[in-house]
Amino acid sequence: MDIKHLVKMANQIGDFFAAYPNRDETVQSIAVHLKNSWDPRMRRQIIDYVERSGGADLKPIVRDAVRALEMPQQIAAEVPGDD
Amino acid sequence: MLSISDKDYGTPPRNASGMVELEIDGRPVSAPAGTSVMRAAAMLGVSVPKLCATDSLEPYGSCRLCLVEIEGRKGYPASCTTPVEPGMKVRTQTPRVADLRRNVMELYISDHPLDCLTCPANGNCELQDMAGVVGLRQVRYGYDGSNHLDAPKDESNPYFTFDPSKCIVCARCVRACEEIQGTFALTIDGRGFGSVISPGQNGPFMDSECVSCGACVQACPTATLTEKSLIEKGQAEHSIVTTCGYCGVGCSFKAEMKGNEVVRMVPNKDGMPNHGHSCVKGRFAWGYATHPDRVLKPMVRDSIEEPWREASWEEAIARAAAGIKRVQRKYGRGAVGGITSSRCTNEETYLVQKMMRAALGTNNVDTCARVCHSPTGYGLKTAFGTSAGTQDFDSVLKADVVMVIGANPTEAHPVFASIMKRRLRQGAQLIVVDPRRIELVKSPHIAAAYHLPVRPGGNVALINAMAHVVVTEGLVDEEFVRERCEGPDFELWKSFITQPHNSPEAVAEIIGVPARDIRGAARLYASAGNAVIYYGLGVTEHSQGSTMVLGMANLAMATGNLGRDGVGVNPLRGQNNVQGSCDMGSFPHELTGYRHISDPVVREMFEREWGVKLDPEPGLRIPNMFDAALDGSFKALYVEGEDIAQSDPNSSHVIAALRAMEFVVVQDIFMNETAKYAHVFLPGSSFLEKNGTFTNSERRISLVRKAIPPLAGKEDWEITAALSNALGYPMQYRHPSEIMDEIARLTPTFAGVSYDKLERLGSVQWPCNDAAPQGTPVMHVGKFVRGKGKFTLTEYVPTDERTGPRYPLLLTTGRVLTQYNVGTQTRRTANVLWHSEDRLEIHPHDAEQRGIRDGDWVSVSSRAGAITLRALVTERVAPGVVYTTFHHPETGTNVVTTENSDWATNCPEYKVTAVQVMPLPAGRVPKGRQPIPAQLAAAK
């Protein structure tokens, strides 16, 4: 997916939680939101982006939140119903 | 004309707690204080003759037919205007009142055409009935005197006729327009014998303020106001109670039928959302269901470049299943997904998400609520613990202050607007937050105390500023906050909201609302007693849509306006089943009842019931599906009832995504824009052709009953079940009631819901379970669903979509009364006579600067694209803001809207698009667009 778009979306999430004074909790809230609402391929891509390029276009709290995310497991390959 | 099966008590019920004992015709009766003698008699089963009285209207006392004798009283009082009194002894049938009634009827009939056998009201005419009841045998005055028999008929309205020759001037139509609808379009012109009913300034109905709600037609006791469909088809022989297929009010209707043909749709007096009222869409615009454009055979093709060919159901379903499986085998199980519409029933949306999760092993399922009210789900769940409005509709009748934010109820939720307007006429105060001067701001007998014309994108700054006033001026309901809300969260919020940058003075210029008005509105809301918020897509469809929902929740909690009648925070849902489709687990991250897919306990319950292992990860949301399609990881889509190519933002992006997919299945009643990119088309059924349930904006679950057999042979739930079976996951439901039983087994808030109960009670509002077996009209009484209410910090973050030299105006969008969403249904009805094209509203100042005159063709361009439409120069919009609707595909409004979206939910920011507007060269009409008169002629 377009990484610029994902970066923008992630930064928007960061903008919301940035109002909270405790930085650690803010980072945690951003990570939880990403985990709960982003499909694994989106999370994989943003984690890749941070790991490979350092995630310069992400706001610092968002970058830290992405670093706190676990890389989602690859989706099961088999198609339901196929034996 | 009343419904064929309604009992009419003559005057409305009274809710007084004290009961009055009296005697009518020698029989004792007990009635609430304030009840009319007429109604008390009806409660006993005694019908007093009447013409000007009906139980949907306040008593009027003009026809003099309901006279009775009361022991100890002089004369013959009208039973409709006489309240019951203790010990009263009433006689409804005496020789003297019989004479008087007969004399009255003689006068009426002396000026009435004697064409009963050919009159459309024949068989359901109150005048005819009363002539029979009073024993009219002669008219001593003859028929040659002055009369109104030659009065010309007004056929201007496409749905009903006005034949003044049959009018008895009982004023039921005038009173219905005033009391029920609140439009005041009708009046009685002239005096005495010269009195006539007059729409507007004595012109035709179509030129008056009439909104064609049908209240006058329903109230009319003769054939003066009659549905054209009834004139054409004759009286119905049976009726079926069902639920409207349009907006989120979810009105209850009686489909009056002759065999399998609908004669008319009559609002159900016993329907809880609407209490017998309706709007022009639900009442009259149902003809689309049998429109020749309906696709009645499954269609298939190998590529979107090929023409469609008809196929059997078996072939189409097999192809759909094979195509989806092929994509999954090639690209993985996450390469497919499904989208449902909020026009689908609960059972249909439930089945689609079940099929996606269980049959296809993916959570890539979403519903069109994504692009309208998903921020409501996020915000209200975070603050209160559940994703739904807090009140029932009738609660507004207890409100002292009504704040309407980003909603236009008189256009989009007209029946609820009528209830709200009644309360406002009774004296409740009104605050309107809207960039446009919507009708509510000033309408007959209603004037908003405050209209805050917030600049598009400025909602959060405004709600924060109001909360700032509440806290800094000591207007917080300290006891409510202390007892009902999380203390530490409130303290944190308090220190945030009192910061100077949240003050009205700091934000006034940014959002275009004077600070004194923000302060005034905040004081009014906080000091009201009962203050309630109703909001719409003008709140949610923003990059900060979820933040705004949280901001409203903060304000309501801080002022203690939750947990009782007359208060609350209430989304007005755009489509009939937005609430229901969200409840049914249609979001990719949630199972039914808003429980996250990652919750192992919940997931295990579903896995047990469904017999499969579920993916614990959230799936793709609608906008994510488009993005993933363009990057090649999403390749097949099943869309039921939703026209994403027209209704989702940045149409070019959506179409590119659809083109990038290898296999698309569309299930709809019409060949819509999305179907242009589909490989299999499965013909669906309209709301008249199926069984199921809808859940309206007040969480009310109502039955949708099949009035006619599905024209294409299958109800939509049957199609999904057939597809699931073909995919190898058996679904063997025999009736949607079995699907609801499964939903109830899996969903605590629906645990007490069953079709049996819905048949018995008419409808129920969830939560409906052991704790609330009759349902829950008002939520969060005594305790929030989440326990304590949660205050959230709501920092204002301006949208990226900003004006500049290239795009200096802000475009916002909305809808009109007579059309519905992308117009698939309403454009195929006579409603196009009111709205045949989308127009661009532009302020005179902005128009003059650009040399634009009213009616000129203009181009509207944004970063996403450009469209052309005609200008409507009006002060309804503020300078710097333009507005249009999105009902007509040739306008392509969503070509210009962008993919900006809400931070929490990806709900698109339809309401803020920076645009430039320029006139087209004089005389140039865009290709394929007709001038208006030709369009109207075609519609007629």
mmCIF file of N, CA and C in Angstrom, chain B residues 68-130:
data_model
loop_
_atom_site.group_PDB
_atom_site.id
_atom_site.type_symbol
_atom_site.label_atom_id
_atom_site.label_comp_id
_atom_site.label_asym_id
_atom_site.label_seq_id
_atom_site.Cartn_x
_atom_site.Cartn_y
_atom_site.Cartn_z
ATOM 1 N N VAL B 68 -73.239 15.286 22.259
ATOM 2 C CA VAL B 68 -73.794 14.302 23.196
ATOM 3 C C VAL B 68 -74.632 15.046 24.242
ATOM 4 N N GLU B 69 -75.315 14.299 25.047
ATOM 5 C CA GLU B 69 -76.017 14.911 26.182
ATOM 6 C C GLU B 69 -75.309 14.497 27.470
ATOM 7 N N ILE B 70 -75.129 15.465 28.359
ATOM 8 C CA ILE B 70 -74.469 15.177 29.639
ATOM 9 C C ILE B 70 -75.396 15.634 30.757
ATOM 10 N N GLU B 71 -75.663 14.703 31.643
ATOM 11 C CA GLU B 71 -76.633 14.982 32.715
ATOM 12 C C GLU B 71 -76.220 16.204 33.520
ATOM 13 N N GLY B 72 -77.156 17.127 33.682
ATOM 14 C CA GLY B 72 -76.878 18.326 34.481
ATOM 15 C C GLY B 72 -76.278 19.466 33.672
ATOM 16 N N ARG B 73 -75.998 19.236 32.383
ATOM 17 C CA ARG B 73 -75.422 20.299 31.543
ATOM 18 C C ARG B 73 -76.435 20.776 30.524
ATOM 19 N N LYS B 74 -76.355 22.062 30.257
ATOM 20 C CA LYS B 74 -77.239 22.615 29.237
ATOM 21 C C LYS B 74 -76.701 22.278 27.858
ATOM 22 N N GLY B 75 -77.573 22.205 26.879
ATOM 23 C CA GLY B 75 -77.164 22.079 25.492
ATOM 24 C C GLY B 75 -76.572 20.723 25.164
ATOM 25 N N TYR B 76 -75.842 20.715 24.075
ATOM 26 C CA TYR B 76 -75.311 19.461 23.538
ATOM 27 C C TYR B 76 -73.816 19.642 23.269
ATOM 28 N N PRO B 77 -72.993 19.418 24.260
ATOM 29 C CA PRO B 77 -71.553 19.654 24.079
ATOM 30 C C PRO B 77 -70.931 18.686 23.075
ATOM 31 N N ALA B 78 -69.911 19.207 22.413
ATOM 32 C CA ALA B 78 -69.156 18.347 21.488
ATOM 33 C C ALA B 78 -68.293 17.393 22.315
ATOM 34 N N SER B 79 -68.418 16.110 22.058
ATOM 35 C CA SER B 79 -67.703 15.139 22.899
ATOM 36 C C SER B 79 -66.200 15.180 22.663
ATOM 37 N N CYS B 80 -65.767 15.737 21.517
ATOM 38 C CA CYS B 80 -64.318 15.755 21.246
ATOM 39 C C CYS B 80 -63.611 16.824 22.073
ATOM 40 N N THR B 81 -64.293 17.904 22.380
ATOM 41 C CA THR B 81 -63.639 18.996 23.121
ATOM 42 C C THR B 81 -64.034 19.023 24.591
ATOM 43 N N THR B 82 -64.843 18.067 24.997
ATOM 44 C CA THR B 82 -65.277 18.043 26.396
ATOM 45 C C THR B 82 -64.477 16.999 27.168
ATOM 46 N N PRO B 83 -63.680 17.430 28.153
ATOM 47 C CA PRO B 83 -62.917 16.441 28.907
ATOM 48 C C PRO B 83 -63.800 15.700 29.915
ATOM 49 N N VAL B 84 -63.385 14.488 30.201
ATOM 50 C CA VAL B 84 -64.135 13.694 31.187
ATOM 51 C C VAL B 84 -64.025 14.349 32.565
ATOM 52 N N GLU B 85 -65.092 14.177 33.358
ATOM 53 C CA GLU B 85 -65.082 14.678 34.733
ATOM 54 C C GLU B 85 -65.642 13.597 35.651
ATOM 55 N N PRO B 86 -65.199 13.609 36.891
ATOM 56 C CA PRO B 86 -65.673 12.560 37.812
ATOM 57 C C PRO B 86 -67.196 12.575 37.932
ATOM 58 N N GLY B 87 -67.762 11.392 37.831
ATOM 59 C CA GLY B 87 -69.200 11.259 38.035
ATOM 60 C C GLY B 87 -70.051 11.674 36.853
ATOM 61 N N MET B 88 -69.427 12.112 35.799
ATOM 62 C CA MET B 88 -70.167 12.565 34.610
ATOM 63 C C MET B 88 -71.048 11.431 34.082
ATOM 64 N N LYS B 89 -72.245 11.787 33.643
ATOM 65 C CA LYS B 89 -73.118 10.780 33.021
ATOM 66 C C LYS B 89 -73.432 11.249 31.612
ATOM 67 N N VAL B 90 -72.949 10.481 30.644
ATOM 68 C CA VAL B 90 -73.027 10.898 29.235
ATOM 69 C C VAL B 90 -73.979 9.988 28.493
ATOM 70 N N ARG B 91 -74.757 10.601 27.605
ATOM 71 C CA ARG B 91 -75.585 9.780 26.711
ATOM 72 C C ARG B 91 -75.202 10.125 25.280
ATOM 73 N N THR B 92 -74.733 9.122 24.533
ATOM 74 C CA THR B 92 -74.261 9.387 23.172
ATOM 75 C C THR B 92 -75.363 9.209 22.137
ATOM 76 N N GLN B 93 -76.439 8.512 22.506
ATOM 77 C CA GLN B 93 -77.531 8.279 21.553
ATOM 78 C C GLN B 93 -78.856 8.690 22.191
ATOM 79 N N THR B 94 -79.391 9.804 21.738
ATOM 80 C CA THR B 94 -80.720 10.231 22.190
ATOM 81 C C THR B 94 -81.458 10.740 20.951
ATOM 82 N N PRO B 95 -82.751 10.781 21.019
ATOM 83 C CA PRO B 95 -83.493 11.271 19.840
ATOM 84 C C PRO B 95 -83.045 12.680 19.438
ATOM 85 N N ARG B 96 -82.746 13.523 20.431
ATOM 86 C CA ARG B 96 -82.399 14.900 20.107
ATOM 87 C C ARG B 96 -81.039 14.983 19.402
ATOM 88 N N VAL B 97 -80.023 14.273 19.917
ATOM 89 C CA VAL B 97 -78.717 14.346 19.252
ATOM 90 C C VAL B 97 -78.782 13.657 17.891
ATOM 91 N N ALA B 98 -79.646 12.660 17.775
ATOM 92 C CA ALA B 98 -79.783 12.015 16.464
ATOM 93 C C ALA B 98 -80.307 13.013 15.439
ATOM 94 N N ASP B 99 -81.306 13.810 15.850
ATOM 95 C CA ASP B 99 -81.848 14.834 14.932
ATOM 96 C C ASP B 99 -80.783 15.850 14.557
ATOM 97 N N LEU B 100 -80.065 16.292 15.586
ATOM 98 C CA LEU B 100 -79.029 17.309 15.330
ATOM 99 C C LEU B 100 -77.974 16.779 14.369
ATOM 100 N N ARG B 101 -77.533 15.566 14.588
ATOM 101 C CA ARG B 101 -76.490 14.992 13.722
ATOM 102 C C ARG B 101 -77.006 14.845 12.284
ATOM 103 N N ARG B 102 -78.256 14.404 12.161
ATOM 104 C CA ARG B 102 -78.806 14.228 10.817
ATOM 105 C C ARG B 102 -78.885 15.569 10.102
ATOM 106 N N ASN B 103 -79.278 16.602 10.852
ATOM 107 C CA ASN B 103 -79.357 17.945 10.253
ATOM 108 C C ASN B 103 -77.980 18.407 9.781
ATOM 109 N N VAL B 104 -76.959 18.131 10.601
ATOM 110 C CA VAL B 104 -75.590 18.528 10.221
ATOM 111 C C VAL B 104 -75.190 17.818 8.935
ATOM 112 N N MET B 105 -75.463 16.519 8.885
ATOM 113 C CA MET B 105 -75.090 15.753 7.693
ATOM 114 C C MET B 105 -75.839 16.249 6.470
ATOM 115 N N GLU B 106 -77.090 16.644 6.654
ATOM 116 C CA GLU B 106 -77.849 17.179 5.515
ATOM 117 C C GLU B 106 -77.129 18.384 4.925
ATOM 118 N N LEU B 107 -76.634 19.244 5.800
ATOM 119 C CA LEU B 107 -75.933 20.447 5.318
ATOM 120 C C LEU B 107 -74.667 20.063 4.562
ATOM 121 N N TYR B 108 -73.918 19.124 5.129
ATOM 122 C CA TYR B 108 -72.683 18.697 4.441
ATOM 123 C C TYR B 108 -73.004 18.140 3.057
ATOM 124 N N ILE B 109 -73.975 17.257 3.015
ATOM 125 C CA ILE B 109 -74.233 16.535 1.766
ATOM 126 C C ILE B 109 -74.879 17.445 0.723
ATOM 127 N N SER B 110 -75.523 18.519 1.158
ATOM 128 C CA SER B 110 -76.129 19.440 0.185
ATOM 129 C C SER B 110 -75.059 20.118 -0.670
ATOM 130 N N ASP B 111 -73.797 20.058 -0.219
ATOM 131 C CA ASP B 111 -72.703 20.658 -0.991
ATOM 132 C C ASP B 111 -71.628 19.602 -1.233
ATOM 133 N N HIS B 112 -72.055 18.446 -1.642
ATOM 134 C CA HIS B 112 -71.078 17.372 -1.868
ATOM 135 C C HIS B 112 -71.492 16.580 -3.098
ATOM 136 N N PRO B 113 -70.539 16.260 -3.968
ATOM 137 C CA PRO B 113 -70.928 15.498 -5.166
ATOM 138 C C PRO B 113 -71.450 14.115 -4.788
ATOM 139 N N LEU B 114 -72.502 13.724 -5.425
ATOM 140 C CA LEU B 114 -73.099 12.426 -5.087
ATOM 141 C C LEU B 114 -72.582 11.358 -6.055
ATOM 142 N N ASP B 115 -71.291 11.166 -6.003
ATOM 143 C CA ASP B 115 -70.669 10.227 -6.942
ATOM 144 C C ASP B 115 -70.009 9.076 -6.188
ATOM 145 N N CYS B 116 -70.657 8.683 -5.106
ATOM 146 C CA CYS B 116 -70.006 7.708 -4.211
ATOM 147 C C CYS B 116 -69.528 6.450 -4.933
ATOM 148 N N LEU B 117 -70.297 5.980 -5.905
ATOM 149 C CA LEU B 117 -69.931 4.709 -6.528
ATOM 150 C C LEU B 117 -68.640 4.807 -7.328
ATOM 151 N N THR B 118 -68.359 6.002 -7.821
ATOM 152 C CA THR B 118 -67.141 6.145 -8.630
ATOM 153 C C THR B 118 -66.063 6.927 -7.883
ATOM 154 N N CYS B 119 -66.327 7.213 -6.628
ATOM 155 C CA CYS B 119 -65.364 8.000 -5.836
ATOM 156 C C CYS B 119 -64.237 7.082 -5.327
ATOM 157 N N PRO B 120 -62.984 7.530 -5.391
ATOM 158 C CA PRO B 120 -61.887 6.669 -4.914
ATOM 159 C C PRO B 120 -61.961 6.322 -3.430
ATOM 160 N N ALA B 121 -62.692 7.152 -2.658
ATOM 161 C CA ALA B 121 -62.800 6.849 -1.225
ATOM 162 C C ALA B 121 -63.875 5.795 -0.948
ATOM 163 N N ASN B 122 -64.601 5.409 -1.952
ATOM 164 C CA ASN B 122 -65.679 4.444 -1.756
ATOM 165 C C ASN B 122 -65.134 3.188 -1.078
ATOM 166 N N GLY B 123 -65.700 2.875 0.052
ATOM 167 C CA GLY B 123 -65.204 1.732 0.815
ATOM 168 C C GLY B 123 -64.370 2.145 2.001
ATOM 169 N N ASN B 124 -63.898 3.394 2.009
ATOM 170 C CA ASN B 124 -63.117 3.866 3.162
ATOM 171 C C ASN B 124 -63.302 5.378 3.294
ATOM 172 N N CYS B 125 -64.588 5.809 3.333
ATOM 173 C CA CYS B 125 -64.891 7.240 3.378
ATOM 174 C C CYS B 125 -65.636 7.547 4.672
ATOM 175 N N GLU B 126 -65.084 8.416 5.460
ATOM 176 C CA GLU B 126 -65.719 8.728 6.742
ATOM 177 C C GLU B 126 -67.029 9.489 6.549
ATOM 178 N N LEU B 127 -67.091 10.318 5.517
ATOM 179 C CA LEU B 127 -68.324 11.081 5.269
ATOM 180 C C LEU B 127 -69.459 10.121 4.907
ATOM 181 N N GLN B 128 -69.113 9.185 4.013
ATOM 182 C CA GLN B 128 -70.108 8.178 3.613
ATOM 183 C C GLN B 128 -70.556 7.359 4.836
ATOM 184 N N ASP B 129 -69.580 6.976 5.644
ATOM 185 C CA ASP B 129 -69.895 6.192 6.847
ATOM 186 C C ASP B 129 -70.826 6.961 7.777
ATOM 187 N N MET B 130 -70.527 8.249 7.954
ATOM 188 C CA MET B 130 -71.331 9.056 8.889
ATOM 189 C C MET B 130 -72.749 9.253 8.354
#
